[in-house]
mmCIF file of the C-alpha atoms, coordinates in Angstrom:
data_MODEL
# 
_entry.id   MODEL 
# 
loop_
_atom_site.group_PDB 
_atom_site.id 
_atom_site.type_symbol 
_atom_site.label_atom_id 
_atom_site.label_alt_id 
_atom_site.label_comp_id 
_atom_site.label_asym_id 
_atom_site.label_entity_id 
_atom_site.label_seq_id 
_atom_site.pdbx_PDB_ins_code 
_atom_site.Cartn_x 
_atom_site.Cartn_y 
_atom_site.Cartn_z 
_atom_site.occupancy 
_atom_site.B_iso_or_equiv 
_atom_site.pdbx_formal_charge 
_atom_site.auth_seq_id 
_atom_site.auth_comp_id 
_atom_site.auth_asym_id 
_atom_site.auth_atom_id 
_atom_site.pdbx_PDB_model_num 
ATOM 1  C CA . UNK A 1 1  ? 15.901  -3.287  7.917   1.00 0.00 ? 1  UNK A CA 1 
ATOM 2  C CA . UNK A 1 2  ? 14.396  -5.861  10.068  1.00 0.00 ? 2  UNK A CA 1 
ATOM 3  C CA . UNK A 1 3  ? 10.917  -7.005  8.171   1.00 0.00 ? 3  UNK A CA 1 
ATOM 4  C CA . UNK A 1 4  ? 8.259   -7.432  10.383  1.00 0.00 ? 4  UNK A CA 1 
ATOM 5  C CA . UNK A 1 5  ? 4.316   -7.427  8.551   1.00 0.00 ? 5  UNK A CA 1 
ATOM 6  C CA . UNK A 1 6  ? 3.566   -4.624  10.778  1.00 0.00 ? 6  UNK A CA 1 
ATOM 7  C CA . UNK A 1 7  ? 6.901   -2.409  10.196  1.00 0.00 ? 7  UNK A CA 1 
ATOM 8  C CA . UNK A 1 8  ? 6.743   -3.052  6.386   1.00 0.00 ? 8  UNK A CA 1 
ATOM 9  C CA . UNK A 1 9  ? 2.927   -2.110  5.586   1.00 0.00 ? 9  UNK A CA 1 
ATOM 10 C CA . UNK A 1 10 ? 2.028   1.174   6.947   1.00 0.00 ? 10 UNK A CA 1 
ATOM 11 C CA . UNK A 1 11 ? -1.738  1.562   5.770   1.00 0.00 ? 11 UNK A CA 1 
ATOM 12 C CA . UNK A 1 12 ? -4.423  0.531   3.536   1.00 0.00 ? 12 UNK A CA 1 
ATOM 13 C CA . UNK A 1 13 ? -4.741  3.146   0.984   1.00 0.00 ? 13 UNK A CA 1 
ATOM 14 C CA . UNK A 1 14 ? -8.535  3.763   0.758   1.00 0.00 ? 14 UNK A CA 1 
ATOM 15 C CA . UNK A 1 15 ? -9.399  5.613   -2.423  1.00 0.00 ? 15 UNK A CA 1 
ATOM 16 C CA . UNK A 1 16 ? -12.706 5.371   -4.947  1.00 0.00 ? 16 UNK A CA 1 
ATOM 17 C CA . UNK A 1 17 ? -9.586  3.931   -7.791  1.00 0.00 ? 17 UNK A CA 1 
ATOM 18 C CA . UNK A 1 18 ? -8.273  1.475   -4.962  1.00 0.00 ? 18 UNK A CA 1 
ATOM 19 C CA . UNK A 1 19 ? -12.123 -0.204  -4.069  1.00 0.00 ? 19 UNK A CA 1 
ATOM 20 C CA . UNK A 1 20 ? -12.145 -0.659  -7.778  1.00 0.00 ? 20 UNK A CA 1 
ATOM 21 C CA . UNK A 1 21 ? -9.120  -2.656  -8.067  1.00 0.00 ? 21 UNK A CA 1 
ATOM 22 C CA . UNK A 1 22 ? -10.365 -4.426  -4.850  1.00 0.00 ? 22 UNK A CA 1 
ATOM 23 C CA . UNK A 1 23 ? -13.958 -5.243  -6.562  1.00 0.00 ? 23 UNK A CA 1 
ATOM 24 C CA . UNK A 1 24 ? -12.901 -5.454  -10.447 1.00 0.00 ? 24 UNK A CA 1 
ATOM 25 C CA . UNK A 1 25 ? -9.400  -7.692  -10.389 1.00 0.00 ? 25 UNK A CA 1 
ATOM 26 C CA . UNK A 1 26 ? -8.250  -8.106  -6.549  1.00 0.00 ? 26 UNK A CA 1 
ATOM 27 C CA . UNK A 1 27 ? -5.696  -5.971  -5.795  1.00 0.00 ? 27 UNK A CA 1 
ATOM 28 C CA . UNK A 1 28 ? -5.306  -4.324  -3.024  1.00 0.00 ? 28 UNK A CA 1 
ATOM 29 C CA . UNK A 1 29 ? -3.373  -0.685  -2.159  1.00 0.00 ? 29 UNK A CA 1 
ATOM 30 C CA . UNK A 1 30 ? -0.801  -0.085  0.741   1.00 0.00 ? 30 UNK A CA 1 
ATOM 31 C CA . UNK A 1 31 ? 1.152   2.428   2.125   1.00 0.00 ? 31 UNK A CA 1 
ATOM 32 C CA . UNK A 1 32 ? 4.546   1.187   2.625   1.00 0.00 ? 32 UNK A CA 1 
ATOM 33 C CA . UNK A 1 33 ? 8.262   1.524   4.524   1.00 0.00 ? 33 UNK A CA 1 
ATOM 34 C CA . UNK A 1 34 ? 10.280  3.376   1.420   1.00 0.00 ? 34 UNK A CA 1 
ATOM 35 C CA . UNK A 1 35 ? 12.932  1.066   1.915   1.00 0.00 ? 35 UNK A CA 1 
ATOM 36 C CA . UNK A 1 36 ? 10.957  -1.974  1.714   1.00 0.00 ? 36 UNK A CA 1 
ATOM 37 C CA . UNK A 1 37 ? 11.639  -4.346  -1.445  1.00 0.00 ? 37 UNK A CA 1 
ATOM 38 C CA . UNK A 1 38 ? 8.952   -6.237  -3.697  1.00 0.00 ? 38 UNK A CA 1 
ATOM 39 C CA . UNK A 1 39 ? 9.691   -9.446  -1.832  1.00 0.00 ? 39 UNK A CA 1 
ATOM 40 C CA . UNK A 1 40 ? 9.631   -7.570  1.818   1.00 0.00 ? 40 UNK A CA 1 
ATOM 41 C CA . UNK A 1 41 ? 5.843   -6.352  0.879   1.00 0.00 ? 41 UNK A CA 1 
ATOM 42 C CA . UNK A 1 42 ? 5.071   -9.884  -0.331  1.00 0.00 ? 42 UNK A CA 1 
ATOM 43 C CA . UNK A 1 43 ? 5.995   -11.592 2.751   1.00 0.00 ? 43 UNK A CA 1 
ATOM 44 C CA . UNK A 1 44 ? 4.699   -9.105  4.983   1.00 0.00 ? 44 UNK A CA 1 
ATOM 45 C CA . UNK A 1 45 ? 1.041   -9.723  3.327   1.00 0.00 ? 45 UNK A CA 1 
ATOM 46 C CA . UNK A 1 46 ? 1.139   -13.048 3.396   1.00 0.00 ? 46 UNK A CA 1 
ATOM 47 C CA . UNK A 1 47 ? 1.984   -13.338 7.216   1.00 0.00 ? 47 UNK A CA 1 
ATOM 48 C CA . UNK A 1 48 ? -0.074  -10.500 8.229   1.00 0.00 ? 48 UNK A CA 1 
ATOM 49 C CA . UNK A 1 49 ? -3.056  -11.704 6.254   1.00 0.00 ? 49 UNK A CA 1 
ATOM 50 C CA . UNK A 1 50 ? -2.814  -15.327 5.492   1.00 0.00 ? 50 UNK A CA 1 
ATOM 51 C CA . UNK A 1 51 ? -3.461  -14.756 1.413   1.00 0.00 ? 51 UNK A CA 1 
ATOM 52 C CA . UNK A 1 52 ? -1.235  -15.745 -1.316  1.00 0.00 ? 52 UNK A CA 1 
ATOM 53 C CA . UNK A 1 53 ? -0.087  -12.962 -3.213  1.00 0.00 ? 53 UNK A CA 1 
ATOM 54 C CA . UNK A 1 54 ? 0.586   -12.981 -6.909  1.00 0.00 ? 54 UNK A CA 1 
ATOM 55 C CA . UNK A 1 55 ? 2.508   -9.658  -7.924  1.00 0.00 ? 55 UNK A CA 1 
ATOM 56 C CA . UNK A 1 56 ? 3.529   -6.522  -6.236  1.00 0.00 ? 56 UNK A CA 1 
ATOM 57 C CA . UNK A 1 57 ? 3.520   -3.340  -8.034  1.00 0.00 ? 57 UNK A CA 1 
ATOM 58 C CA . UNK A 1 58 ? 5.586   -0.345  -6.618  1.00 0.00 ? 58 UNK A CA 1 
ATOM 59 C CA . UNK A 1 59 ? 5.567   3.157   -7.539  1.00 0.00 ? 59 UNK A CA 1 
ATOM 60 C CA . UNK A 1 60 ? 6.594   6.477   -5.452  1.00 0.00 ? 60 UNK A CA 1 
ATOM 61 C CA . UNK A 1 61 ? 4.406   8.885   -4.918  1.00 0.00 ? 61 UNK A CA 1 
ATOM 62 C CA . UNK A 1 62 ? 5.723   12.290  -5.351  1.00 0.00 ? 62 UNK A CA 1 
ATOM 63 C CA . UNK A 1 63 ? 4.879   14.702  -1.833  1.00 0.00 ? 63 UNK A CA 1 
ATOM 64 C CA . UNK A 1 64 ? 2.278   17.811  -2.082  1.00 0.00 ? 64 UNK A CA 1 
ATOM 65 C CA . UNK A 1 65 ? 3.550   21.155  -1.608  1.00 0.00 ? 65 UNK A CA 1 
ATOM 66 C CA . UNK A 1 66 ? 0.873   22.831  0.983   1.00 0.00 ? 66 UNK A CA 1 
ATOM 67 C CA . UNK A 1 67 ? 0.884   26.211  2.079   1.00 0.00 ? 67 UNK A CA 1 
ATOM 68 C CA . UNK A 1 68 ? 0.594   27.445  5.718   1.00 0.00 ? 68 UNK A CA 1 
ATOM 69 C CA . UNK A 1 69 ? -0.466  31.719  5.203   1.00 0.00 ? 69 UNK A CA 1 
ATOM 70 C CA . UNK A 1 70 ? 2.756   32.687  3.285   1.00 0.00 ? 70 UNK A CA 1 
ATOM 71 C CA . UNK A 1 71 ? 5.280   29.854  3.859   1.00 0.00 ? 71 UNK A CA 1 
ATOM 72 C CA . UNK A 1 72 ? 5.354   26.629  2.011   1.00 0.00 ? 72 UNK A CA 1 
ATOM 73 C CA . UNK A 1 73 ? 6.131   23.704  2.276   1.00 0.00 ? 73 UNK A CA 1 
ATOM 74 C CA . UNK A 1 74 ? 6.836   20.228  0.314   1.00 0.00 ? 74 UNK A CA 1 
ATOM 75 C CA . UNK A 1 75 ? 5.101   17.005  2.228   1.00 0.00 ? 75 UNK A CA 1 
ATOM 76 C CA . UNK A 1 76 ? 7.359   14.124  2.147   1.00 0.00 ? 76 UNK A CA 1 
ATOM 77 C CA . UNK A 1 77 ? 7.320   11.456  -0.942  1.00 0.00 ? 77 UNK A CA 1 
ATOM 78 C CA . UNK A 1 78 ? 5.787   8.196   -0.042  1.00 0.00 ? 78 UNK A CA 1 
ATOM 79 C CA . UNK A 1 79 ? 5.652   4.324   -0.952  1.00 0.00 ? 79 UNK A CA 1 
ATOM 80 C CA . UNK A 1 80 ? 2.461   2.615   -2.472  1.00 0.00 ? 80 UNK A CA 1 
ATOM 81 C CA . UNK A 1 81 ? 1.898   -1.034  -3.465  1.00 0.00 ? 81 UNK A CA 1 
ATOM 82 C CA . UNK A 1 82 ? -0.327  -2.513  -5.473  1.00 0.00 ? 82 UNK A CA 1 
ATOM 83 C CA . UNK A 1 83 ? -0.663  -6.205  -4.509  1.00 0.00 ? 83 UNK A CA 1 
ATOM 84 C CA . UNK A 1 84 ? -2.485  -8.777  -6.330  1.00 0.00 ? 84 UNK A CA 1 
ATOM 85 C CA . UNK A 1 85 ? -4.232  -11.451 -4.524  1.00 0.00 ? 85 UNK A CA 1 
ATOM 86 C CA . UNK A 1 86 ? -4.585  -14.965 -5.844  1.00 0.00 ? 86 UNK A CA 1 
ATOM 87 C CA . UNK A 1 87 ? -8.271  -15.929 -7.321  1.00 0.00 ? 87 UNK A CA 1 
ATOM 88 C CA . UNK A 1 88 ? -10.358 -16.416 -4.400  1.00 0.00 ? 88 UNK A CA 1 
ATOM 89 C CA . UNK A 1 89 ? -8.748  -14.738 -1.613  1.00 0.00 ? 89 UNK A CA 1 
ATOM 90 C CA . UNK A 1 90 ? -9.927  -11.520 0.336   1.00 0.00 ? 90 UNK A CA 1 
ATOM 91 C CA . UNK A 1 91 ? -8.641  -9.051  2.766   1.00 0.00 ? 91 UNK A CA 1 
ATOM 92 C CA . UNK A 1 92 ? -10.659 -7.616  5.152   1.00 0.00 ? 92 UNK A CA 1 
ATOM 93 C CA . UNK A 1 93 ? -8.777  -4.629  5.596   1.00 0.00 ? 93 UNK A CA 1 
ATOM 94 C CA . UNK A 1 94 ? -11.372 -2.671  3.735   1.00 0.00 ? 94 UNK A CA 1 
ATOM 95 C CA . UNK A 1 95 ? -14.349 -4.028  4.236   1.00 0.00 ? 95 UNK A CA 1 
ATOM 96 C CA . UNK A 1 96 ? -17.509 -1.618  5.134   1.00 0.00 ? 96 UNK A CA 1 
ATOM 97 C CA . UNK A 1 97 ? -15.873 1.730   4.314   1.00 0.00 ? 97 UNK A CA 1 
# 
């Protein structure tokens, strides 16, 4: 897979637990590619952004099942990572939402 910022990091995940972690010990939440690595998501951030990252935290989240009247259906399982930024530096990404 050919790591580009914008091919590895998908979206900011914007959640009341992810402005937390933004405010309390700055880390930050993204949606990311399911193939991409630890050290993929911490070079993409760092270009993209122009921070210095600390750690990367991955985890998969398992898909919903949703119905539509009487079929169902499973959404698909997805990538999140939890980055932490070095002391001092801030992302913009969420700002004023």
């Amino acid at each position: 897979m050919k790591s580009t910022p914008f091919r590895v990091l998908r979206r900011a995940v914007v959640t009341e637990k992810s402005s937390a972690l933004k405010e309390l010990k700055n880390k930050v939440v993204f949606e990311v590619e399911k193939a991409a690595t630890k050290g993929q998501i911490k070079t993409a951030v760092e270009k993209a952004f122009n921070v210095k990252v600390l750690r990367v935290n991955t985890m998969v989240v398992p898909g919903k099942m949703k119905r539509m009247g009487k079929h169902e259906g499973k959404l698909s399982n997805w990538k999140k990572a939890v980055v932490t930024l070095k002391a001092g530096d801030k992302l913009e990404v969420m700002e004023g939402v």
